[in-house]
Every structure is written in structure tokens, then in C-alpha cells.
XYZ file of C-alpha atoms in Angstrom:
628
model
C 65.573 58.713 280.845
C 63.361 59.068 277.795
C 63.170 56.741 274.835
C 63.424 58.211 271.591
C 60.513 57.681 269.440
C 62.280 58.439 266.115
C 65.282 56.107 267.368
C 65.761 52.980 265.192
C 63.052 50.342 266.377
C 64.455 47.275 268.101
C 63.405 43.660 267.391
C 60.372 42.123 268.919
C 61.805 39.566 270.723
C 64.023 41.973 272.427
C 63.982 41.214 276.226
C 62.367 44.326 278.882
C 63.668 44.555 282.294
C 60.768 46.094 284.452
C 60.894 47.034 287.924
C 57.181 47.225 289.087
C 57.213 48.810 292.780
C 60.231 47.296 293.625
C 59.976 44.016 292.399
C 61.655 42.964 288.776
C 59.923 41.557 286.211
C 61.533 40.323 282.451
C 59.370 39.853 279.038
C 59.658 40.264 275.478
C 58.681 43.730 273.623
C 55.731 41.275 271.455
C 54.603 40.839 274.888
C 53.935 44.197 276.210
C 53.139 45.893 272.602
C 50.420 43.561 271.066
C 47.395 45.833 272.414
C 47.882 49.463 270.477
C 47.550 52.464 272.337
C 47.807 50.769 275.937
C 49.816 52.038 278.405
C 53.089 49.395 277.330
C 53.098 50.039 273.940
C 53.309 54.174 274.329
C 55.766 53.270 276.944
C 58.455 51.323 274.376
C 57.181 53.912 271.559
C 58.408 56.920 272.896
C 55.272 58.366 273.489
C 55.766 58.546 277.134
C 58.170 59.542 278.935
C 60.103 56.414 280.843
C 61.818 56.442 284.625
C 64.530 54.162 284.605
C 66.329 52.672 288.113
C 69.997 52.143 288.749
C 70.217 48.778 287.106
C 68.369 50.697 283.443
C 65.320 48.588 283.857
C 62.111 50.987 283.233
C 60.389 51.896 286.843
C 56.482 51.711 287.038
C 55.298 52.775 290.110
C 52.394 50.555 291.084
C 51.889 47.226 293.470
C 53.817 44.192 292.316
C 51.560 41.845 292.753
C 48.758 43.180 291.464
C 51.181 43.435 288.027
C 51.627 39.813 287.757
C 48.013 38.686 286.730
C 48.433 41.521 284.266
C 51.241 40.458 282.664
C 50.253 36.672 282.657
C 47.169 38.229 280.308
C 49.716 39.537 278.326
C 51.515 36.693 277.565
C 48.308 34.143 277.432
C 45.621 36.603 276.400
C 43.787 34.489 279.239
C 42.252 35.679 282.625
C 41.844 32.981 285.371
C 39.686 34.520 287.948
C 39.711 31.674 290.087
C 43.596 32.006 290.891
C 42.495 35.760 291.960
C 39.959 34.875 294.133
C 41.782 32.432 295.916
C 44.036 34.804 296.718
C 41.573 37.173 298.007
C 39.704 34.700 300.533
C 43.075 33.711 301.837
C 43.739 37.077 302.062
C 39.893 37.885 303.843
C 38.998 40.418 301.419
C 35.598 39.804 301.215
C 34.009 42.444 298.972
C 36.350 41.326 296.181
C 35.736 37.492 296.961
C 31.812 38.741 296.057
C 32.635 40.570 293.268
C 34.700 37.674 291.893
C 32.102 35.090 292.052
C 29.848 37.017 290.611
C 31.632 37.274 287.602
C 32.148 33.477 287.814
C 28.890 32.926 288.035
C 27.994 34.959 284.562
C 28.528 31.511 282.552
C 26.917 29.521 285.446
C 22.958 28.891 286.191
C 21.028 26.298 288.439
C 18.792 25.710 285.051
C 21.741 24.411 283.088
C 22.795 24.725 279.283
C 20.972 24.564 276.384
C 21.580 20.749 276.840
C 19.893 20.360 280.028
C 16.904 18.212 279.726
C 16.077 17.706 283.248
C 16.517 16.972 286.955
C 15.103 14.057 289.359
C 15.356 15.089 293.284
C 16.937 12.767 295.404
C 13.933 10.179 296.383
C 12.779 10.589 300.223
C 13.521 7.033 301.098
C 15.006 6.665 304.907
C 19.084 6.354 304.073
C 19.485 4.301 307.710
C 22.194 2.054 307.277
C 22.229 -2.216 307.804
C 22.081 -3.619 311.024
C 23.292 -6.539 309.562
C 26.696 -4.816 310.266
C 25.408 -4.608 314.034
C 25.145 -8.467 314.372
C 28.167 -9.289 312.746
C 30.459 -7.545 314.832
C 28.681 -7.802 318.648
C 31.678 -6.864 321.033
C 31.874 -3.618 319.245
C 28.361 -2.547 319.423
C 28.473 -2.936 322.911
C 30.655 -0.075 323.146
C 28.022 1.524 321.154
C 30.092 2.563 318.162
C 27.491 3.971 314.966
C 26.850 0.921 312.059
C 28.825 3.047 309.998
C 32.010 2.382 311.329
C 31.225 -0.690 312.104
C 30.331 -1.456 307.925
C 34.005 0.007 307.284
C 35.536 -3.048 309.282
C 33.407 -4.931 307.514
C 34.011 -3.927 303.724
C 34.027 -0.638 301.503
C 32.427 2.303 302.635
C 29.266 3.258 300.311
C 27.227 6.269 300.452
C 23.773 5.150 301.051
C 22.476 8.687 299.309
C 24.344 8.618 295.925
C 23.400 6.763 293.237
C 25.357 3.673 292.168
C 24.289 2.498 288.870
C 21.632 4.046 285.920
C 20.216 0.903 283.722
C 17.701 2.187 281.012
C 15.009 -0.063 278.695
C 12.632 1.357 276.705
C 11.152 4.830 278.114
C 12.036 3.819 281.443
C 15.286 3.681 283.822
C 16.027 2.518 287.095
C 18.394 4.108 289.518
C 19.961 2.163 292.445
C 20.898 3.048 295.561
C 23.499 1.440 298.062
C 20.264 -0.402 299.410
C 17.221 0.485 297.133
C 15.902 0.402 293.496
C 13.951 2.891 292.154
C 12.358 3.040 288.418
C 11.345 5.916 286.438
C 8.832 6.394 283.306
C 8.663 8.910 280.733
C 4.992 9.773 279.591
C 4.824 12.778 276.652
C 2.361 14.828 278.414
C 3.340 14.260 282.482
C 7.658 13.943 281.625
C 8.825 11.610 283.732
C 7.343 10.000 287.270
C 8.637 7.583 289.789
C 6.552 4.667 289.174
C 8.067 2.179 291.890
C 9.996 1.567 295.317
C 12.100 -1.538 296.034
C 12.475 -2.650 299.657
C 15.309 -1.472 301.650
C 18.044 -4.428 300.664
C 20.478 -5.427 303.941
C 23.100 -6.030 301.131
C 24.544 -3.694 299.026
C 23.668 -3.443 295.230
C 26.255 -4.366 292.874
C 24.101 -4.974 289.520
C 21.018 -4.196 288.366
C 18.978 -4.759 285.055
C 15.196 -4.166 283.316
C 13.132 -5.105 281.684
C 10.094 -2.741 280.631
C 8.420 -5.135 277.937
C 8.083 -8.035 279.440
C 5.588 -11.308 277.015
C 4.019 -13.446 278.320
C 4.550 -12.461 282.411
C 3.106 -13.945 285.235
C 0.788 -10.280 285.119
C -0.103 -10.279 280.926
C 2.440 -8.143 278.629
C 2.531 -5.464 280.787
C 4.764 -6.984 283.094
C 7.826 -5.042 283.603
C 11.046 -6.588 285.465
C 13.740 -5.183 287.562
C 16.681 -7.104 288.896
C 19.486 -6.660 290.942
C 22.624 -8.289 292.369
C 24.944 -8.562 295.572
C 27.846 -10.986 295.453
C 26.582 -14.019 294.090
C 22.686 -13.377 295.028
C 19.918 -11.846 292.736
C 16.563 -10.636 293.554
C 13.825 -10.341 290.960
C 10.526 -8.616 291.431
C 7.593 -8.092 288.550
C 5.916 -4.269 288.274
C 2.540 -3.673 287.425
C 1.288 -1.284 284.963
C -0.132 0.423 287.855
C 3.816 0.511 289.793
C 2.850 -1.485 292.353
C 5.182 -4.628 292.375
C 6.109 -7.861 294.293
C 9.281 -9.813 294.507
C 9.407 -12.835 292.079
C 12.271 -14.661 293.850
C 15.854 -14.688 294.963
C 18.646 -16.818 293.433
C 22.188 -17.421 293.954
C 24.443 -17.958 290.912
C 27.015 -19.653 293.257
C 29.543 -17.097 292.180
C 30.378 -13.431 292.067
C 27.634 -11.769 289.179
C 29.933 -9.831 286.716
C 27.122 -9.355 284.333
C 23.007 -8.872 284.588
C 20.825 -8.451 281.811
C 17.677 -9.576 280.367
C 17.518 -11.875 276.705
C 13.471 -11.194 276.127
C 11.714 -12.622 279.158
C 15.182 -14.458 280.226
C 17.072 -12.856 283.199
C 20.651 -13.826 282.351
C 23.695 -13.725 284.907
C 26.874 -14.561 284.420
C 30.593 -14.844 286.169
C 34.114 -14.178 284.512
C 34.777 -17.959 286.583
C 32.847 -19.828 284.362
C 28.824 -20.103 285.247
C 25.765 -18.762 283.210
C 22.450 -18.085 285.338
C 19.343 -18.148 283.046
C 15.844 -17.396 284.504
C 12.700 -17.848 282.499
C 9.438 -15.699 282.838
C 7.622 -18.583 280.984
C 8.758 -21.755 283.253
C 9.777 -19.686 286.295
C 12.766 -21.856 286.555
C 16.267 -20.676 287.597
C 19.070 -22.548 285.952
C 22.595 -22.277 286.228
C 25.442 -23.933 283.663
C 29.197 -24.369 283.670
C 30.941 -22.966 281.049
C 34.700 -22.471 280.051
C 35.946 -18.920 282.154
C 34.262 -15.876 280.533
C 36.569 -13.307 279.202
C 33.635 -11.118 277.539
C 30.221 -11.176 276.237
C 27.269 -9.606 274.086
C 23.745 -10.385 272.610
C 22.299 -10.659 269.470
C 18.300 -10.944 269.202
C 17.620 -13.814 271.303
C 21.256 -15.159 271.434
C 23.960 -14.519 273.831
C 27.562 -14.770 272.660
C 30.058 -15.819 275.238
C 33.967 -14.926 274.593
C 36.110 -17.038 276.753
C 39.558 -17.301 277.735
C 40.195 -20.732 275.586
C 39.664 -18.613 272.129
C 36.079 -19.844 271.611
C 33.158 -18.227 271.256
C 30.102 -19.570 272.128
C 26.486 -19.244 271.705
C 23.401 -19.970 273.750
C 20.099 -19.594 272.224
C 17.677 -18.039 274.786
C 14.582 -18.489 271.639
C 14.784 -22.076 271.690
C 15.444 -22.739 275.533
C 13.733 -24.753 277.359
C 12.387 -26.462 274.868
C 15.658 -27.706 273.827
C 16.564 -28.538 277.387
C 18.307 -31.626 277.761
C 19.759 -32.833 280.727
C 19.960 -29.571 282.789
C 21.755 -28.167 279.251
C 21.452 -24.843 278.010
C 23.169 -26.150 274.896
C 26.120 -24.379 275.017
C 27.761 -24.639 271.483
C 30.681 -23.116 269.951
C 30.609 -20.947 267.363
C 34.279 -19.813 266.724
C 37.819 -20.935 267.476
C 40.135 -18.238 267.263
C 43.336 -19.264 264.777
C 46.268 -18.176 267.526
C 44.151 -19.766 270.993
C 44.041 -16.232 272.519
C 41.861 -15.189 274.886
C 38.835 -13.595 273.276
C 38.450 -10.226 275.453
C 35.992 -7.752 273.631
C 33.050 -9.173 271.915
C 30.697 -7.174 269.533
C 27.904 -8.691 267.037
C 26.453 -6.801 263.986
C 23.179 -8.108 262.681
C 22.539 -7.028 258.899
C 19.332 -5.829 257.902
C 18.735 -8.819 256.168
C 19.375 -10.589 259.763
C 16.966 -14.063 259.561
C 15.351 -15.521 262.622
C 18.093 -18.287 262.139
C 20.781 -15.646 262.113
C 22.742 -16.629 258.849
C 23.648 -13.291 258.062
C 25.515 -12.356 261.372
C 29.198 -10.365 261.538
C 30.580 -10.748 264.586
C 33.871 -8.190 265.932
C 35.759 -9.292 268.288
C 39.877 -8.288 270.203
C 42.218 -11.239 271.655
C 44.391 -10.775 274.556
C 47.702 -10.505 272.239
C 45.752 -7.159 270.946
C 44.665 -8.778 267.754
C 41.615 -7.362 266.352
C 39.497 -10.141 263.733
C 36.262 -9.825 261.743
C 34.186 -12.885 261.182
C 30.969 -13.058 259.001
C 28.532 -16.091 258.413
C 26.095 -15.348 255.417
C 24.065 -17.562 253.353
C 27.195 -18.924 251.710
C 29.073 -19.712 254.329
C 26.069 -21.556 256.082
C 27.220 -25.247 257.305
C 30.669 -24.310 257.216
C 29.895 -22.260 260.453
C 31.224 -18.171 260.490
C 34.744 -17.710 258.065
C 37.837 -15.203 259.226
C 37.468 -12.350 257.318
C 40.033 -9.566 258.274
C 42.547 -9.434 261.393
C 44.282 -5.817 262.344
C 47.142 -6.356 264.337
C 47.620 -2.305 265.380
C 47.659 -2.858 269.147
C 50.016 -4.191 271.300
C 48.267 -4.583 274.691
C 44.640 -6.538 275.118
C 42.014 -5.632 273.677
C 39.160 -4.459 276.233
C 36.633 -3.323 274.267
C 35.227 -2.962 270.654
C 31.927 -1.820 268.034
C 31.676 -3.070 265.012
C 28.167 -1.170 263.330
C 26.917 -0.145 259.779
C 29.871 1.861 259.126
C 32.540 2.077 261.875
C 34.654 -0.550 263.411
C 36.428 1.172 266.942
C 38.107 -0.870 269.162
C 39.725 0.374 272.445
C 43.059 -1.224 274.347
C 44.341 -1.409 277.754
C 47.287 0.955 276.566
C 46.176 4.172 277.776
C 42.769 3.413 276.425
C 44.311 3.450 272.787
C 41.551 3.618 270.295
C 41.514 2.505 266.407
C 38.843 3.308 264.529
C 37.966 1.925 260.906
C 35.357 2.564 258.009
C 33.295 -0.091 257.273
C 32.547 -0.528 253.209
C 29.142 -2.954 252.363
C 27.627 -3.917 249.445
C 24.076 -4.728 249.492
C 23.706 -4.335 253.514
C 27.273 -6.813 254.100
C 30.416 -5.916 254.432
C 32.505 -5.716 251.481
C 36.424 -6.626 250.607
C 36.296 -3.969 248.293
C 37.867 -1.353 249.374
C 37.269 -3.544 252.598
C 37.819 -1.324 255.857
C 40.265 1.593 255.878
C 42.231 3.192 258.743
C 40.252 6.298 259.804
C 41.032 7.580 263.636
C 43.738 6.823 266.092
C 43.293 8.504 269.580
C 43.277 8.146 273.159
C 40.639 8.131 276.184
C 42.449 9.332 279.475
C 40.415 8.297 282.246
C 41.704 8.110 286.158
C 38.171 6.272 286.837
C 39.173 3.850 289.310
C 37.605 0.292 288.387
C 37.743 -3.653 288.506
C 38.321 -6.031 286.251
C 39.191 -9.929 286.283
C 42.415 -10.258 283.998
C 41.174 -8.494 280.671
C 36.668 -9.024 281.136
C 35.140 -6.059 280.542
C 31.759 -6.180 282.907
C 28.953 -4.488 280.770
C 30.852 -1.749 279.566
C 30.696 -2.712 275.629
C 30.511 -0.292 272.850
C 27.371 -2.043 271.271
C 25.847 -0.269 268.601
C 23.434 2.152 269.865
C 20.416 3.680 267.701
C 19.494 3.703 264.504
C 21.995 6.192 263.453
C 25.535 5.002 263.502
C 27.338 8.042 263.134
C 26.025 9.053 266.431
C 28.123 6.172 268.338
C 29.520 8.339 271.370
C 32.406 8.057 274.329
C 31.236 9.223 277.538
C 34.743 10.529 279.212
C 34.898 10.658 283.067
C 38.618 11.941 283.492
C 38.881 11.472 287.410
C 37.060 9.501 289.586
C 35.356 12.799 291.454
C 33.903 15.254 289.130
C 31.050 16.934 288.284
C 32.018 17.354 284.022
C 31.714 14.696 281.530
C 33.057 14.783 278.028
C 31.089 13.691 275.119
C 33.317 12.423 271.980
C 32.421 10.969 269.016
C 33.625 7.334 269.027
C 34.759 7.152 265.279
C 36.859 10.391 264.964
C 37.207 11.216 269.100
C 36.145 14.585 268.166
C 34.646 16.392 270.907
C 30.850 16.867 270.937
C 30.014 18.782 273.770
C 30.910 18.755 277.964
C 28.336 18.492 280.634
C 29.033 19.477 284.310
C 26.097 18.782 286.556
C 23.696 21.856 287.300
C 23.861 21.477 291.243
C 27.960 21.228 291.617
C 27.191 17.604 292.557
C 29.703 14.603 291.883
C 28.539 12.460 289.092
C 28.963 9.202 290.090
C 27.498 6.804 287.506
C 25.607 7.451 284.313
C 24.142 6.056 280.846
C 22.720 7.323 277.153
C 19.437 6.115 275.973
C 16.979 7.036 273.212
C 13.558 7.625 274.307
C 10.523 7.500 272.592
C 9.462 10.726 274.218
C 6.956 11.456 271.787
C 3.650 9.504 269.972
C 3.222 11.442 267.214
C 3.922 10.331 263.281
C 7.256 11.282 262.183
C 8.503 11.989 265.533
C 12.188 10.181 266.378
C 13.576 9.374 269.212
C 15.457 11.688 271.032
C 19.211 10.440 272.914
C 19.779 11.741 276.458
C 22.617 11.597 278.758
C 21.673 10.485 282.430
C 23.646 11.173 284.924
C 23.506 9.985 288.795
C 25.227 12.151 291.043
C 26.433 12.006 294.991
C 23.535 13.969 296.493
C 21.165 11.367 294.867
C 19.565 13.233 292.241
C 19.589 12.326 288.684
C 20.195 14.625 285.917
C 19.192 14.884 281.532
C 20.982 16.118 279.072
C 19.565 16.077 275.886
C 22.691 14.295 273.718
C 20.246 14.435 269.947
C 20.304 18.753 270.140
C 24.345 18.226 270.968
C 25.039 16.077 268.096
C 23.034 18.456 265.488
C 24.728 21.323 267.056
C 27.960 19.672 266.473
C 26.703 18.775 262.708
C 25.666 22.013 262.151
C 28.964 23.450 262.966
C 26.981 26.270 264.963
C 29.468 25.916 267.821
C 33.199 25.881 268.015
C 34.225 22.620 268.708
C 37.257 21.480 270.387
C 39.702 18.750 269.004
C 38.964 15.889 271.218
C 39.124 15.266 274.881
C 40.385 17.936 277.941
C 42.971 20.423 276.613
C 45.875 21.004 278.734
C 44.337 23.430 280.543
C 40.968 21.646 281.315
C 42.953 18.797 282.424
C 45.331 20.378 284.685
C 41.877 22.380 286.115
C 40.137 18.548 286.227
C 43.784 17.571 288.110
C 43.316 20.473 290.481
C 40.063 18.506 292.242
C 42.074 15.303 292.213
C 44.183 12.531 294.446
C 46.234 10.862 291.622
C 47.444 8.467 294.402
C 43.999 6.832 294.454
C 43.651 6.292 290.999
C 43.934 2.874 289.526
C 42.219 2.714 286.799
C 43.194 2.110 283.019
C 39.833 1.872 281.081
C 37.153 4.409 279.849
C 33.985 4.657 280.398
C 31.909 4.392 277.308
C 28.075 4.215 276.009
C 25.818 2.942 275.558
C 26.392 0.789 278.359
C 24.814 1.310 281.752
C 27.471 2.234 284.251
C 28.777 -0.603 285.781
C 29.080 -0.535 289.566
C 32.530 -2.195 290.963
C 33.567 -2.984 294.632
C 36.438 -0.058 294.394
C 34.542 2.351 292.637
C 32.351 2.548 295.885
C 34.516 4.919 297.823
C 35.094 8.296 297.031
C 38.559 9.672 298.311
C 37.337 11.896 301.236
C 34.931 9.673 302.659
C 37.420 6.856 302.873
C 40.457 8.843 304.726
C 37.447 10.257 307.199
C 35.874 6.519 307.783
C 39.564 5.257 308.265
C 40.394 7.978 310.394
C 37.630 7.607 312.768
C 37.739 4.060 312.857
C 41.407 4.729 314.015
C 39.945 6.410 317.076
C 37.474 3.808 317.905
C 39.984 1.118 317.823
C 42.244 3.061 320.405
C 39.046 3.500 322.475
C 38.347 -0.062 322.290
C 41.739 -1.196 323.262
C 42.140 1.433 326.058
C 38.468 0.005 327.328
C 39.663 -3.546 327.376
C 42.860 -2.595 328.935
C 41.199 -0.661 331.613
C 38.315 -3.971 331.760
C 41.612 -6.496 331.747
């Protein structure tokens, strides 16, 4: 039956009843008419002649299945190859698998985007495991089971080839292993070179820090320092100029390290239970102090800052010590009692440019358990009278975990879904100003399914200091699932998106950090901001973050609103075990990635080391039945 083209038009929305090959199919007339002069549109025109079957829907003889893709372009204007080409391997149709991946491979290259700086292979150290292990368990290695299983009884399962943690100072970075440290430099004319080796470690690495200016070193000022941590031990060695090093010592802390970091030439450790590790590059002396339990912490010049869970904040003066030592003291003194006795749980300080060595002009951010969010400044005025309250926001309702105050922005993140407030920052003269005081500017979230651990509300070294000169550049790194080879890059006032990276190789990205490096000598040059990323196969990857943001500034790229859309996350979602996931905080710079006991196991490996330590176990139990 033909449809009469001169017949009074129907309505757009009108539904079609097709019947492709034998199988029905229903849509709107807007959906099959929006291309002109396709097949569709002459059809419902007129303009060709239509078959219609017993039930009046309009026949089109041609496969079904091949129809459906077609329509779902009609109705999305969107194409997703990958759905067709997993339908044609399960199907074994192997020329069209080829042709397929070809096409997928158009927006795809081994070289990376315009933002890919560069690539460090994994290092060529021997990946044998502990045979600490061995010793610990000796009935089982007489039935000779393999150390790996045997580290599974013992504790979590980690990958001796991926990297763990990136920790960046200066132009250099260290990467660590599951059992190894290894440091990188960046030199303008040779880009950058593996400069030293640690030891193989029987323990596995939980920390790490550096130190790439050391004064007044055991070696001269070109000392630089690397540190890492297992449980409650740290090891310390010194590095030559030259990148040949030796270890300086090894020291216990007593308790579980949450937090490594160097204060100038002080190596500083501390635990969420209460105790402060200081080592000195002057004195060589380790020292460790009792304090109240540590609920979060950050530096400022030669102090450290120490929120705790009694609603002080405290400060330790690493300029001064020891020469102020008294009595095995590090002089702890308190700077701050918050007004409601909540725990202080996010802790950020904001040194003015007029900033004195005695640190009288000082602004100090900080978030409470209840989800209060305070502001309190000590300037000139206010000296004697110790720092003075000068605004609270009360605009979350779950703790606080972490928070920037800078030049302009004040962000602060909570354990709600990783809600995040942002405010603008008014000064006058370099300090912060009542007038018009700080204004509401961003409210947004940060999904992340990042498995991690945390002691009640500390944050371990995942702060949102201020990084750079250029505060308007403060970014979120967003890892949406715990296995992944994409990052998204957000601005942290607005959440706007800046840019995604997903690792050149297909590799997992496992940890990562954002530095500026001062890749460059000559007058007038600035430093430039890279993304590093450590990945599963042990490799470390660039991505140049200062060409992103003046892309982004530029406006010479579409940019999306904020994080995933719905479609990147259900795509992100595809690759992912939600029943693993744990986790309910982001991951943001410029903090070195923090390693945590959980995050150690990826998904897979831990269901095939359970597995197979499933088998051993029956083999064991059949062996001493057999023995008995």
C-alpha cells in the first residue's frame, strides 16, 4: 500500500510500526525523518512506494539485526563500535573484528595526545619475591608451594612490577616499587635519567618521601634524601650528586607511619595514634614525641601544623629544633582551640606574601568532624593574642576530609560523596578581607570508587595544599574506579573539566602525582606542571598538565561540564567490580599518591591468589591425611 505524498502530514511524534525481516520494531516519525533524502524520510514522504504486512506495519526487507544499530543512530545520533565488535568476535567473524579495530584505533596512538610528555620503561630490577615469606611459614614450604602463595597467607597480595607510590621534589621524583626505590632527574638537554637504585627491601613499601635539596648533609649541599616506610620502620639513605648512595639508618616510630615527609633537612613521621618521628640531617638524631591522636596535618616553611582529634591545633617548629630541645621535647605547643571541641580533620595553611620568618602573618583553613568549615588569621595585630576566628561555613553535614585555602579560592571536600564547596577569597593588601569577605562560588561532587584507608576521618597525605605560583591552576586528579587506565583532570574551584588522560600503553594506572618542573635554565622561562602517572606494568608516564590548562583558557577545545558524563561512566563501570569498592574519598593534587594496605590488590589478582591458595590448602590437608 502506498502513502500519499499530497495526503495531510501527520505529527512528528506519531508512532511507526516497522517490520524489518520479520522482526517488529516501533519509533517516532522525528526519529526516522531527521536526515533529508535518506531512505526513511522518502519512505514516510510518499516518495517511495511502501509494502505493508497483515498487521499495517511498513515491511523492509533486510536482516533484523543488522537494523537495530541503525536505528539506535537514529535515535542517539551516536555509533558505538565497540558493542558491534563484540558481537562479531563472539560471533568469529574475523575480517569484520579487523576492520572494526581499525577504525577504533583512528583516535588511538602508542605516542599519545598532544598532552603526552613522556614515558619511563619499567626499570630491569629482578621482581623475585621475599623469602622472608619462606621462613615464616616452614611446614608449607616443605611441600614446596611458590613464596607467592605463601605471602597471600601471610598478608595482601602486591604486584612486585607495578608501581606503588610517585613522590616528586624539585626536578626530581622517585617511584617505588613493592620492594625497591628508584629516583629520577630531569636535566634540559638529556630529559630525564635514572640517577639511583635502592636495595631490594624484604618488606613491602608503604611510604616514601625526598628530599632533592638537602643543607648542610653529611655529603655538602648536594646531598639529596630518599625515605621510605613499612609498618612502623623507616629507612633513610643520602644520594650523591654523582647517584651513587648509601643508607643513612633505619628507625622505628613504634607505630604504624601514616605520614612521611621532609621539613628542610628534618625527616618527619607521624601516626594518626598519637607519635611524631623527627630526624635531623644536622645532629643525626632520631627522636620520637607523644602527642594528642592526629586527625590531620600540613606544613608551613619550617613549621608543621598538627590537627588532632581534641580540637587543637598544634605547632612544632622544625627551624628552632634542637636547639630548643629540652628534655627529649620537641616543644609541642598549641596554637588553636576550636570553639565547639570537634575533631579538627582537614588542615590547610596560607602564608601571605608578607609571611615573616616569625610567621605573624599566617591564615590557617581548616574542617571539624561535625562538617564545620573555620578560617583563622594571625597578623601583626593580632600578635600575643595568638590566631582570632575569622569566618565559619557550616554547608556540610558529614566530616570534613579535606580542604585549600590559597590566594583566591577556599575548596573544601566532605565525606558525603566527596561533596565539594568552593569559595572566592577577597584580600586587601595581600590579607584576606571582610569586605565582601568570601562568597559562595562552586558546589559539586568527585565520584571516586578508589578503594582506600583511613583511621576515623585522617586524611594520610592527600591534602589539597596550594600548588604553584598560579592559583587558578589548583586541579582534582579523578580516578573513578580502582582499575583504569583514564584519569580526569578538573579544576578544583569550579570542577570544570580540564582535560582526560588514559595511559598510552592500555596499562592500569595505579598511583600518580602533579609537579612543576623547572625543565628549563633560561631567563623568562616558567615552570612547566606535569601529570605523572605509575601504571601496573611498571612504567611511568608525563603528561604535560601547563599546555592542558592554556588549552582550556584558550577555549580552543570543547570542554565538558565536569567529571564522566553518563556515558563515560557507565563505559568506566563496564571495566569494573562495584562489589570491591569501598572507598568514599577522591584523589586529589598536588599530593603524592598515598599508598594504603587495601589499595594493594587489584580485583583479578586477588580472586586468582585466593583461588589457588584454595587448591594448595586441599593439597596440604589431603598430604597430611595421607602422612596421618
Amino acid at each position: 500500500m502506498a502513502t500519499n505524498g499530497n495526503s495531510s502530514s501527520p505529527g512528528m511524534g506519531e508512532i511507526i510500526q516497522l517490520n524489518v525481516g520479520g522482526t517488529r520494531f516501533s519509533t517516532s516519525r522525528q526519529t526516522l525523518m531527521w536526515i533529508p533524502d535518506s531512505f526513511f524520510s522518502s519512505l514516510l514522504s510518499g516518495r517511495i512506494s511502501t509494502l505493508r504486512d497483515e498487521t499495517g506495519a511498513i515491511f523492509i526487507d533486510r536482516d533484523p539485526t543488522a537494523f537495530a544499530p541503525i536505528l539506535n543512530f537514529l535515535r542517539t545520533k551516536e555509533l558505538d563500535l565497540r558493542i558491534l565488535r563484540h558481537e562479531a568476535e563472539f560471533y568469529g567473524i574475523t575480517p569484520l573484528v579487523r576492520r572494526l579495530l581499525l577504525c577504533e584505533e583512528l583516535d588511538r596512538s602508542s605516542c599519545g595526545s598532544v598532552l603526552f610528555h613522556g614515558y619511563l620503561p619499567p626499570p630491569g630490577k629482578d621482581l623475585k619475591l621475599s623469602d622472608r615469606c619462606v621462613e615464616k611459614t616452614p611446614v608449607v614450604s616443605r611441600l614446596s608451594l611458590c613464596s607467592f602463595v605463601l605471602c597471600v597467607c601471610e598478608g595482601p597480595v602486591v604486584d612486585p612490577r607495578k608501581v606503588l607510590i610517585i613522590a616528586g621534589h624539585h626536578n626530581w621524583i622517585v617511584a617505588a616499587y613493592a620492594h625497591f626505590v628508584i629516583c629520577y632527574r630531569i636535566k634540559e638537554s638529556s630529559g630525564w635519567q635514572q640517577v639511583f637504585s635502592s636495595p631490594y627491601l624484604d618488606w613491602t613499601i608503604e611510604r616514601i618521601a625526598l628530599n632533592a635539596k638537602v643543607v648542610g648533609g653529611l655529603h655538602g649541599d648536594k646531598d639529596k634524601m630518599v625515605a621510605a616506610a613499612s609498618e612502623s620502620s623507616i629507612i633513610l639513605w643520602s644520594i650523591q650528586d654523582g647517584g651513587s648512595g648509601s643508607e643513612i639508618g633505619v628507625f622505628n616510630l613504634g607505630v604504624p607511619v601514616d605520614d612521611l615527609f621532609f621539613i628542610g633537612n628534618q625527616l618527619v613521621a607521624t601516626s594518626h595514634t598519637g607519635k611524631v618521628g623527627v630526624w635531623n640531617a644536622v645532629t643525626q638524631h632520631w627522636q620520637v614525641q607523644d602527642v594528642v591522636p592526629i586527625t590531620s596535618c600540613d606544613t608551613a616553611g619550617s613549621f608543621l601544623l598538627l590537627g588532632c582529634n581534641n580540637g587543637s591545633i598544634y605547632y612544632i617548629d622544625m627551624q628552632k629544633f634542637p636547639l630548643r630541645m629540652k628534655d627529649n621535647d620537641l616543644l609541642v605547643t598549641e596554637l588553636y582551640h576550636d570553639p565547639s571541641n570537634d575533631a579538627i580533620t582537614a588542615l590547610s595553611v596560607y602564608l601571605t606574601p608578607k609571611t615573616s620568618v616569625s610567621g605573624n602573618w599566617i591564615e590557617i583553613a581548616y574542617g571539624t568532624s561535625s562538617g564545620a568549615v573555620r578560617v583563622i588569621v594571625q597578623h601583626p595585630e593580632t600578635v600575643g593574642s595568638g590566631p582570632q576566628l575569622f569566618q565559619t561555613f557550616t554547608v556540610h553535614r558529614s566530616p570534613v576530609t579535606k580542604i585549600m585555602l590559597s590566594e583566591k579560592h577556599l575548596v573544601s571536600v566532605c565525606a558525603d560523596n566527596n561533596h565539594v564547596r568552593t569559595w572566592t577569597v577577597t584580600r586587601f593588601r595581600g590579607m584576606i578581607s571582610t569586605q565582601p569577605g568570601s562568597t559562595p562560588l562552586a558546589s559539586f561532587k568527585i565520584l571516586s570508587l578508589e578503594e582506600t584507608e583511613s583511621h576515623g576521618s585522617y586524611c594520610s597525605g592527600n591534602d589539597i595544599g596550594p600548588f604553584g605560583e598560579r592559583d587558578d591552576q589548583q586541579v582534582f586528579i579523578q580516578k573513578v574506579i580502582p582499575i583504569t587506565n583514564k584519569l580526569f583532570v578538573r579544576l578544583s574551584s569550579t570542577g570544570k573539566r580540564i582535560c582526560e588522560v588514559q595511559s598510552v600503553d592500555g596499562t592500569t594506572i595505579s598511583c600518580f602525582m602533579v609537579r612543576e618542573c623547572e625543565g628549563s635554565s633560561r631567563m623568562g622561562s616558567r615552570p612547566r606542571r606535569y601529570l605523572f602517572t605509575g601504571h601496573g606494568n611498571g612504567s611511568i608516564q608525563m603528561w604535560d598538565l601547563t599546555t592542558a590548562m592554556d588549552t582550556a583558557n584558550k577555549g580552543e577545545e570543547k570542554k565538558k561540564e565536569g567529571g564522566p558524563t553518563e556515558e563515560e561512566l557507565l563505559q568506566l563501570l563496564d571495566q569494573c567490580d562495584l562489589s570491591t569498592s569501598r572507598c568514599a574519598t577522591p584523589n586529589i593534587s598536588p599530593a603524592p599518591s598515598v599508598l594504603h594496605h587495601v589499595r594493594l590488590r587489584e580485583s583479578s589478582l586477588r580472586l586468582e591468589a585466593t583461588s589457588y591458595l584454595t587448591i594448595m590448602c586441599l593439597i596440604l590437608s589431603l598430604q597430611i591425611h595421607i602422612y596421618t
